[in-house]
PDB file of C-alpha atoms in Angstrom:
ATOM      1  CA  MET A 753      69.926-121.268  21.208  1.00 48.00           C
ATOM      2  CA  VAL A 754      69.934-118.538  23.872  1.00 48.00           C
ATOM      3  CA  SER A 755      67.287-119.042  26.548  1.00 52.00           C
ATOM      4  CA  SER A 756      64.807-116.323  27.571  1.00 56.00           C
ATOM      5  CA  ARG A 757      66.403-116.295  31.014  1.00 53.00           C
ATOM      6  CA  VAL A 758      69.791-115.442  29.512  1.00 39.00           C
ATOM      7  CA  LEU A 759      68.269-112.679  27.389  1.00 38.00           C
ATOM      8  CA  GLN A 760      66.592-111.252  30.463  1.00 49.00           C
ATOM      9  CA  LEU A 761      69.873-111.233  32.370  1.00 36.00           C
ATOM     10  CA  LEU A 762      71.660-109.578  29.457  1.00 37.00           C
ATOM     11  CA  SER A 763      68.945-106.902  29.308  1.00 46.00           C
ATOM     12  CA  LEU A 764      69.263-106.231  33.046  1.00 40.00           C
ATOM     13  CA  ALA A 765      73.035-106.047  32.703  1.00 39.00           C
ATOM     14  CA  CYS A 766      72.670-103.515  29.905  1.00 46.00           C
ATOM     15  CA  VAL A 767      70.336-101.347  32.012  1.00 44.00           C
ATOM     16  CA  ALA A 768      72.703-101.577  34.984  1.00 42.00           C
ATOM     17  CA  SER A 769      75.595-100.535  32.759  1.00 48.00           C
ATOM     18  CA  LEU A 770      73.706 -97.494  31.520  1.00 43.00           C
ATOM     19  CA  LEU A 771      72.698 -96.471  35.043  1.00 45.00           C
ATOM     20  CA  THR A 772      76.306 -96.830  36.195  1.00 38.00           C
ATOM     21  CA  ALA A 773      77.367 -94.604  33.290  1.00 49.00           C
ATOM     22  CA  GLY A 774      75.126 -91.830  34.612  1.00 54.00           C
ATOM     23  CA  ALA A 775      72.132 -92.282  32.322  1.00 61.00           C
ATOM     24  CA  ASP A 776      68.632 -91.745  33.731  1.00 74.00           C
ATOM     25  CA  ARG A 777      65.200 -93.099  32.985  1.00 83.00           C
ATOM     26  CA  PRO A 778      63.090 -90.470  31.167  1.00 83.00           C
ATOM     27  CA  GLU A 779      61.042 -88.188  33.377  1.00 87.00           C
ATOM     28  CA  LYS A 780      57.450 -87.156  32.784  1.00 91.00           C
ATOM     29  CA  PRO A 781      57.195 -84.174  30.360  1.00 92.00           C
ATOM     30  CA  GLU A 782      55.539 -81.217  32.071  1.00 93.00           C
ATOM     31  CA  ASN A 783      53.476 -78.132  31.262  1.00 95.00           C
ATOM     32  CA  LEU A 784      52.125 -79.329  27.927  1.00 96.00           C
ATOM     33  CA  SER A 785      50.238 -76.640  26.015  1.00 96.00           C
ATOM     34  CA  CYS A 786      49.030 -76.523  22.413  1.00 97.00           C
ATOM     35  CA  VAL A 787      47.682 -73.987  19.932  1.00 97.00           C
ATOM     36  CA  ALA A 788      46.127 -74.003  16.462  1.00 97.00           C
ATOM     37  CA  VAL A 789      46.453 -70.664  14.674  1.00 97.00           C
ATOM     38  CA  GLN A 790      44.445 -69.102  11.879  1.00 97.00           C
ATOM     39  CA  LYS A 791      45.901 -69.254   8.361  1.00 95.00           C
ATOM     40  CA  GLY A 792      44.025 -67.211   5.781  1.00 93.00           C
ATOM     41  CA  THR A 793      40.303 -67.540   6.440  1.00 93.00           C
ATOM     42  CA  TYR A 794      40.533 -70.956   8.132  1.00 93.00           C
ATOM     43  CA  ILE A 795      42.138 -72.578  11.167  1.00 96.00           C
ATOM     44  CA  SER A 796      45.406 -74.269  10.259  1.00 95.00           C
ATOM     45  CA  PRO A 797      45.255 -78.102  10.446  1.00 94.00           C
ATOM     46  CA  ALA A 798      48.668 -78.069  12.163  1.00 95.00           C
ATOM     47  CA  ILE A 799      48.637 -78.147  15.973  1.00 96.00           C
ATOM     48  CA  ARG A 800      51.757 -76.743  17.627  1.00 96.00           C
ATOM     49  CA  CYS A 801      52.649 -77.774  21.183  1.00 95.00           C
ATOM     50  CA  GLU A 802      55.354 -77.036  23.712  1.00 94.00           C
ATOM     51  CA  TRP A 803      56.403 -78.740  26.926  1.00 94.00           C
ATOM     52  CA  GLU A 804      59.201 -78.935  29.475  1.00 90.00           C
ATOM     53  CA  ALA A 805      61.721 -81.726  28.882  1.00 85.00           C
ATOM     54  CA  VAL A 806      62.473 -82.700  32.478  1.00 80.00           C
ATOM     55  CA  GLY A 807      65.487 -84.653  33.721  1.00 72.00           C
ATOM     56  CA  ARG A 808      69.015 -85.321  32.501  1.00 69.00           C
ATOM     57  CA  HIS A 809      69.717 -86.210  28.890  1.00 64.00           C
ATOM     58  CA  THR A 810      73.002 -87.569  27.513  1.00 67.00           C
ATOM     59  CA  THR A 811      74.510 -88.314  24.128  1.00 70.00           C
ATOM     60  CA  GLU A 812      74.954 -91.942  25.153  1.00 74.00           C
ATOM     61  CA  VAL A 813      71.288 -92.317  26.131  1.00 77.00           C
ATOM     62  CA  PRO A 814      69.240 -89.721  24.209  1.00 84.00           C
ATOM     63  CA  THR A 815      65.586 -89.198  25.005  1.00 86.00           C
ATOM     64  CA  ILE A 816      63.087 -89.309  22.154  1.00 88.00           C
ATOM     65  CA  TYR A 817      59.967 -87.169  22.590  1.00 91.00           C
ATOM     66  CA  THR A 818      56.887 -88.053  20.548  1.00 93.00           C
ATOM     67  CA  LEU A 819      53.970 -85.619  20.327  1.00 95.00           C
ATOM     68  CA  ILE A 820      50.729 -87.520  19.727  1.00 96.00           C
ATOM     69  CA  VAL A 821      47.353 -86.116  18.660  1.00 97.00           C
ATOM     70  CA  ARG A 822      44.349 -88.460  18.547  1.00 96.00           C
ATOM     71  CA  GLN A 823      40.836 -87.664  17.352  1.00 95.00           C
ATOM     72  CA  VAL A 824      38.715 -89.355  19.979  1.00 95.00           C
ATOM     73  CA  LEU A 825      35.660 -90.117  17.830  1.00 92.00           C
ATOM     74  CA  SER A 826      37.438 -91.515  14.767  1.00 92.00           C
ATOM     75  CA  GLY A 827      40.483 -92.894  16.562  1.00 92.00           C
ATOM     76  CA  GLU A 828      42.778 -91.336  13.946  1.00 93.00           C
ATOM     77  CA  THR A 829      46.235 -90.689  15.416  1.00 94.00           C
ATOM     78  CA  TYR A 830      48.973 -88.330  14.239  1.00 94.00           C
ATOM     79  CA  HIS A 831      52.461 -87.934  15.710  1.00 91.00           C
ATOM     80  CA  THR A 832      55.928 -86.460  15.292  1.00 91.00           C
ATOM     81  CA  SER A 833      59.181 -87.180  17.168  1.00 85.00           C
ATOM     82  CA  GLN A 834      62.395 -85.408  18.152  1.00 79.00           C
ATOM     83  CA  THR A 835      65.536 -86.436  20.023  1.00 76.00           C
ATOM     84  CA  THR A 836      67.043 -84.631  23.015  1.00 68.00           C
ATOM     85  CA  THR A 837      70.641 -85.109  24.197  1.00 61.00           C
ATOM     86  CA  LYS A 838      71.061 -81.996  26.370  1.00 63.00           C
ATOM     87  CA  GLY A 839      69.658 -80.586  29.588  1.00 57.00           C
ATOM     88  CA  THR A 840      66.217 -79.413  30.678  1.00 55.00           C
ATOM     89  CA  SER A 841      64.581 -77.008  28.229  1.00 78.00           C
ATOM     90  CA  THR A 842      61.337 -76.108  26.541  1.00 81.00           C
ATOM     91  CA  LYS A 843      60.549 -78.277  23.551  1.00 88.00           C
ATOM     92  CA  THR A 844      58.193 -77.539  20.669  1.00 90.00           C
ATOM     93  CA  ALA A 845      56.748 -79.688  17.902  1.00 93.00           C
ATOM     94  CA  GLU A 846      54.013 -79.447  15.313  1.00 94.00           C
ATOM     95  CA  VAL A 847      51.656 -82.196  14.167  1.00 95.00           C
ATOM     96  CA  PRO A 848      49.903 -81.667  10.809  1.00 93.00           C
ATOM     97  CA  LEU A 849      46.358 -83.065  10.598  1.00 93.00           C
ATOM     98  CA  ASN A 850      44.455 -83.588   7.352  1.00 91.00           C
ATOM     99  CA  VAL A 851      41.945 -80.853   8.243  1.00 92.00           C
ATOM    100  CA  PHE A 852      41.289 -78.964  11.454  1.00 94.00           C
ATOM    101  CA  PRO A 853      38.646 -81.010  13.356  1.00 93.00           C
ATOM    102  CA  SER A 854      36.374 -78.201  14.546  1.00 91.00           C
ATOM    103  CA  PHE A 855      33.989 -79.132  17.390  1.00 90.00           C
ATOM    104  CA  MET A 856      35.582 -82.587  17.734  1.00 94.00           C
ATOM    105  CA  GLN A 857      37.302 -83.980  20.834  1.00 96.00           C
ATOM    106  CA  LEU A 858      41.085 -84.320  20.764  1.00 97.00           C
ATOM    107  CA  ASP A 859      43.444 -86.212  23.056  1.00 98.00           C
ATOM    108  CA  ILE A 860      46.996 -84.804  23.034  1.00 97.00           C
ATOM    109  CA  TRP A 861      50.037 -86.000  24.953  1.00 97.00           C
ATOM    110  CA  VAL A 862      53.828 -86.360  24.819  1.00 96.00           C
ATOM    111  CA  GLU A 863      55.680 -89.627  25.225  1.00 94.00           C
ATOM    112  CA  ALA A 864      59.314 -89.616  26.413  1.00 91.00           C
ATOM    113  CA  HIS A 865      61.383 -92.770  26.008  1.00 90.00           C
ATOM    114  CA  ASN A 866      64.980 -93.938  25.980  1.00 89.00           C
ATOM    115  CA  LYS A 867      66.826 -97.240  26.484  1.00 87.00           C
ATOM    116  CA  LEU A 868      65.850 -97.279  30.156  1.00 87.00           C
ATOM    117  CA  GLY A 869      62.115 -96.747  29.912  1.00 90.00           C
ATOM    118  CA  LYS A 870      59.112 -94.783  28.752  1.00 92.00           C
ATOM    119  CA  VAL A 871      56.741 -92.261  30.349  1.00 94.00           C
ATOM    120  CA  GLU A 872      53.787 -90.126  29.223  1.00 94.00           C
ATOM    121  CA  SER A 873      52.839 -86.540  30.030  1.00 95.00           C
ATOM    122  CA  GLU A 874      49.401 -85.608  31.289  1.00 95.00           C
ATOM    123  CA  HIS A 875      46.802 -85.821  28.498  1.00 97.00           C
ATOM    124  CA  LEU A 876      45.011 -82.753  27.155  1.00 97.00           C
ATOM    125  CA  LYS A 877      41.505 -83.976  26.346  1.00 97.00           C
ATOM    126  CA  LYS A 878      39.669 -80.985  24.900  1.00 96.00           C
ATOM    127  CA  ASP A 879      37.360 -79.857  22.147  1.00 95.00           C
ATOM    128  CA  ALA A 880      39.576 -78.886  19.170  1.00 96.00           C
ATOM    129  CA  ASN A 881      38.345 -75.277  19.328  1.00 95.00           C
ATOM    130  CA  TYR A 882      39.816 -75.036  22.824  1.00 96.00           C
ATOM    131  CA  PHE A 883      43.255 -74.689  21.179  1.00 97.00           C
ATOM    132  CA  VAL A 884      42.393 -72.002  18.601  1.00 97.00           C
ATOM    133  CA  LYS A 885      44.066 -68.607  18.313  1.00 98.00           C
ATOM    134  CA  THR A 886      42.633 -66.490  15.500  1.00 98.00           C
ATOM    135  CA  ASN A 887      44.055 -63.495  13.691  1.00 98.00           C
ATOM    136  CA  PRO A 888      43.288 -60.081  15.205  1.00 98.00           C
ATOM    137  CA  PRO A 889      40.139 -58.247  14.093  1.00 97.00           C
ATOM    138  CA  SER A 890      40.697 -56.634  10.689  1.00 95.00           C
ATOM    139  CA  ASP A 891      39.802 -53.249   9.190  1.00 96.00           C
ATOM    140  CA  VAL A 892      39.641 -51.523  12.576  1.00 97.00           C
ATOM    141  CA  THR A 893      38.480 -47.948  12.077  1.00 97.00           C
ATOM    142  CA  VAL A 894      37.578 -45.149  14.469  1.00 98.00           C
ATOM    143  CA  ILE A 895      35.000 -42.501  13.593  1.00 97.00           C
ATOM    144  CA  SER A 896      34.765 -39.084  15.223  1.00 96.00           C
ATOM    145  CA  GLU A 897      31.131 -37.988  14.932  1.00 93.00           C
ATOM    146  CA  LYS A 898      30.108 -34.366  14.721  1.00 91.00           C
ATOM    147  CA  GLY A 899      28.228 -33.257  17.820  1.00 90.00           C
ATOM    148  CA  PHE A 900      29.752 -35.985  20.029  1.00 94.00           C
ATOM    149  CA  PRO A 901      32.927 -34.438  21.518  1.00 96.00           C
ATOM    150  CA  THR A 902      33.379 -37.073  24.247  1.00 96.00           C
ATOM    151  CA  SER A 903      32.945 -40.276  22.236  1.00 97.00           C
ATOM    152  CA  LEU A 904      34.449 -42.272  19.370  1.00 98.00           C
ATOM    153  CA  LEU A 905      32.821 -45.059  17.362  1.00 98.00           C
ATOM    154  CA  ILE A 906      35.026 -48.121  16.756  1.00 98.00           C
ATOM    155  CA  MET A 907      34.225 -50.575  13.951  1.00 98.00           C
ATOM    156  CA  TRP A 908      35.973 -53.762  12.785  1.00 98.00           C
ATOM    157  CA  ALA A 909      35.561 -56.958  10.760  1.00 97.00           C
ATOM    158  CA  HIS A 910      35.478 -60.481  12.170  1.00 97.00           C
ATOM    159  CA  PRO A 911      38.730 -62.309  11.255  1.00 97.00           C
ATOM    160  CA  ILE A 912      36.951 -65.642  10.712  1.00 96.00           C
ATOM    161  CA  ALA A 913      33.428 -66.694   9.750  1.00 95.00           C
ATOM    162  CA  VAL A 914      31.018 -67.483  12.569  1.00 94.00           C
ATOM    163  CA  GLU A 915      30.440 -70.949  11.050  1.00 91.00           C
ATOM    164  CA  TYR A 916      33.981 -71.825  12.137  1.00 91.00           C
ATOM    165  CA  LEU A 917      34.154 -69.908  15.394  1.00 94.00           C
ATOM    166  CA  LYS A 918      32.001 -67.454  17.311  1.00 95.00           C
ATOM    167  CA  LEU A 919      34.156 -64.760  18.867  1.00 97.00           C
ATOM    168  CA  LYS A 920      34.119 -62.265  21.700  1.00 97.00           C
ATOM    169  CA  TYR A 921      36.145 -59.066  21.839  1.00 97.00           C
ATOM    170  CA  GLU A 922      38.223 -56.827  24.063  1.00 98.00           C
ATOM    171  CA  ILE A 923      39.059 -53.153  23.469  1.00 98.00           C
ATOM    172  CA  ARG A 924      41.763 -50.951  24.904  1.00 98.00           C
ATOM    173  CA  PHE A 925      42.547 -47.286  24.279  1.00 98.00           C
ATOM    174  CA  CYS A 926      44.827 -44.494  25.441  1.00 97.00           C
ATOM    175  CA  ARG A 927      45.662 -40.912  24.679  1.00 96.00           C
ATOM    176  CA  ARG A 928      48.321 -40.602  22.030  1.00 94.00           C
ATOM    177  CA  GLU A 929      51.824 -40.607  23.593  1.00 89.00           C
ATOM    178  CA  SER A 930      50.446 -42.069  26.828  1.00 93.00           C
ATOM    179  CA  PRO A 931      52.060 -45.341  28.019  1.00 92.00           C
ATOM    180  CA  ILE A 932      48.948 -46.352  29.986  1.00 96.00           C
ATOM    181  CA  TRP A 933      46.162 -48.332  28.338  1.00 97.00           C
ATOM    182  CA  ASN A 934      42.548 -48.171  29.493  1.00 97.00           C
ATOM    183  CA  TYR A 935      40.540 -51.376  29.046  1.00 98.00           C
ATOM    184  CA  VAL A 936      36.830 -51.469  28.325  1.00 97.00           C
ATOM    185  CA  PRO A 937      35.172 -53.859  30.838  1.00 96.00           C
ATOM    186  CA  LEU A 938      34.817 -57.297  29.267  1.00 95.00           C
ATOM    187  CA  GLU A 939      31.148 -57.554  30.178  1.00 94.00           C
ATOM    188  CA  GLU A 940      30.522 -54.734  27.658  1.00 95.00           C
ATOM    189  CA  THR A 941      32.469 -56.244  24.728  1.00 93.00           C
ATOM    190  CA  SER A 942      32.581 -59.978  25.459  1.00 91.00           C
ATOM    191  CA  LYS A 943      30.043 -60.750  22.744  1.00 91.00           C
ATOM    192  CA  TYR A 944      29.794 -61.202  18.971  1.00 95.00           C
ATOM    193  CA  ILE A 945      29.858 -57.540  17.901  1.00 96.00           C
ATOM    194  CA  GLN A 946      31.508 -55.431  15.187  1.00 97.00           C
ATOM    195  CA  SER A 947      31.302 -51.960  16.718  1.00 97.00           C
ATOM    196  CA  PHE A 948      31.498 -50.189  20.041  1.00 98.00           C
ATOM    197  CA  ARG A 949      31.234 -46.589  21.195  1.00 97.00           C
ATOM    198  CA  LEU A 950      33.878 -45.273  23.582  1.00 97.00           C
ATOM    199  CA  GLN A 951      32.378 -42.672  25.895  1.00 96.00           C
ATOM    200  CA  ASN A 952      33.438 -40.171  28.559  1.00 96.00           C
ATOM    201  CA  LEU A 953      36.531 -39.166  26.584  1.00 97.00           C
ATOM    202  CA  GLN A 954      38.201 -35.766  26.568  1.00 96.00           C
ATOM    203  CA  PRO A 955      37.121 -33.385  23.777  1.00 96.00           C
ATOM    204  CA  TYR A 956      39.542 -32.564  20.954  1.00 96.00           C
ATOM    205  CA  THR A 957      42.017 -35.250  22.077  1.00 97.00           C
ATOM    206  CA  VAL A 958      43.775 -37.872  19.933  1.00 97.00           C
ATOM    207  CA  TYR A 959      43.150 -41.466  21.062  1.00 98.00           C
ATOM    208  CA  VAL A 960      44.775 -44.729  19.993  1.00 98.00           C
ATOM    209  CA  THR A 961      42.583 -47.851  20.046  1.00 98.00           C
ATOM    210  CA  GLN A 962      43.193 -51.581  19.591  1.00 98.00           C
ATOM    211  CA  VAL A 963      40.885 -54.620  19.485  1.00 98.00           C
ATOM    212  CA  ARG A 964      41.500 -58.340  20.027  1.00 98.00           C
ATOM    213  CA  CYS A 965      39.313 -61.448  20.047  1.00 97.00           C
ATOM    214  CA  LYS A 966      39.014 -65.097  21.115  1.00 97.00           C
ATOM    215  CA  ASN A 967      36.612 -68.023  21.172  1.00 96.00           C
ATOM    216  CA  SER A 968      33.399 -66.889  22.870  1.00 95.00           C
ATOM    217  CA  GLN A 969      32.983 -70.245  24.640  1.00 93.00           C
ATOM    218  CA  GLU A 970      33.982 -69.954  28.281  1.00 91.00           C
ATOM    219  CA  ASN A 971      37.583 -71.014  29.011  1.00 91.00           C
ATOM    220  CA  HIS A 972      38.232 -71.882  25.361  1.00 94.00           C
ATOM    221  CA  GLY A 973      40.891 -70.562  23.027  1.00 95.00           C
ATOM    222  CA  PHE A 974      43.622 -67.940  23.225  1.00 97.00           C
ATOM    223  CA  TRP A 975      43.321 -64.192  22.816  1.00 98.00           C
ATOM    224  CA  SER A 976      44.479 -63.048  19.412  1.00 98.00           C
ATOM    225  CA  ASN A 977      47.230 -60.474  19.112  1.00 98.00           C
ATOM    226  CA  TRP A 978      46.033 -56.901  19.351  1.00 98.00           C
ATOM    227  CA  SER A 979      45.003 -55.231  16.107  1.00 98.00           C
ATOM    228  CA  LYS A 980      47.090 -52.461  14.593  1.00 96.00           C
ATOM    229  CA  ASN A 981      46.640 -48.997  16.093  1.00 97.00           C
ATOM    230  CA  ALA A 982      43.594 -47.055  14.943  1.00 97.00           C
ATOM    231  CA  THR A 983      43.940 -43.363  15.764  1.00 97.00           C
ATOM    232  CA  GLU A 984      41.384 -40.548  15.778  1.00 97.00           C
ATOM    233  CA  ARG A 985      40.723 -37.204  17.475  1.00 97.00           C
ATOM    234  CA  THR A 986      37.495 -36.483  19.330  1.00 97.00           C
ATOM    235  CA  GLN A 987      35.445 -33.520  18.186  1.00 96.00           C
ATOM    236  CA  GLU A 988      35.928 -30.078  19.668  1.00 93.00           C
ATOM    237  CA  ASP A 989      33.419 -29.199  22.377  1.00 87.00           C
ATOM    238  CA  ARG A 990      31.542 -26.139  21.062  1.00 82.00           C
ATOM    239  CA  SER A 991      28.858 -26.048  23.737  1.00 71.00           C
TER     240      SER A 991
END
């Protein structure tokens, strides 16, 4: 029967052999970020993350990266793994949850391990809604009102019900064919609204407008993509 001392020596010899062959212990994954996107009228239960796989990786000693998502209150844990045998690069993985845990605390991290050791990334401990990126506002329309030659009324629909997420908005506009966007100050649109009036525009001029949105809670969520262009001409100034 082999003694524990002999097994320990054999293990050390194996590690020494791998180090001599040029293999490295795994390094701490860096720059972990995660997002949960809207699918249909709900937030997808799948959380997608990316991170930097730091250090040297070889075919002889591959590094296995495991993305782990834990619901803090319930203790439920979900994970997925992938193997890396080549150099430093950005890695991505997706962990499907049963349902998206709105307003619940999540703990997310990446574990890197190979034959020489194991190391964890920094943990992202955030409210689940911190990671949300919704669809852009829908049905964006622009109305040119008779008698108002220097303004346009913009209207849109919320992409998701307020029960799931309360949103704030940002608007940008430009003259048609112009490469320069003008942005409405956030303090004027950073609220749960469905319309806004652009003012101090040039009469009888075609303007292109776009709207985007994000979680209204401070420092939470990602801005959606911009909506499709909505184009309209201001009224002629007959004064």
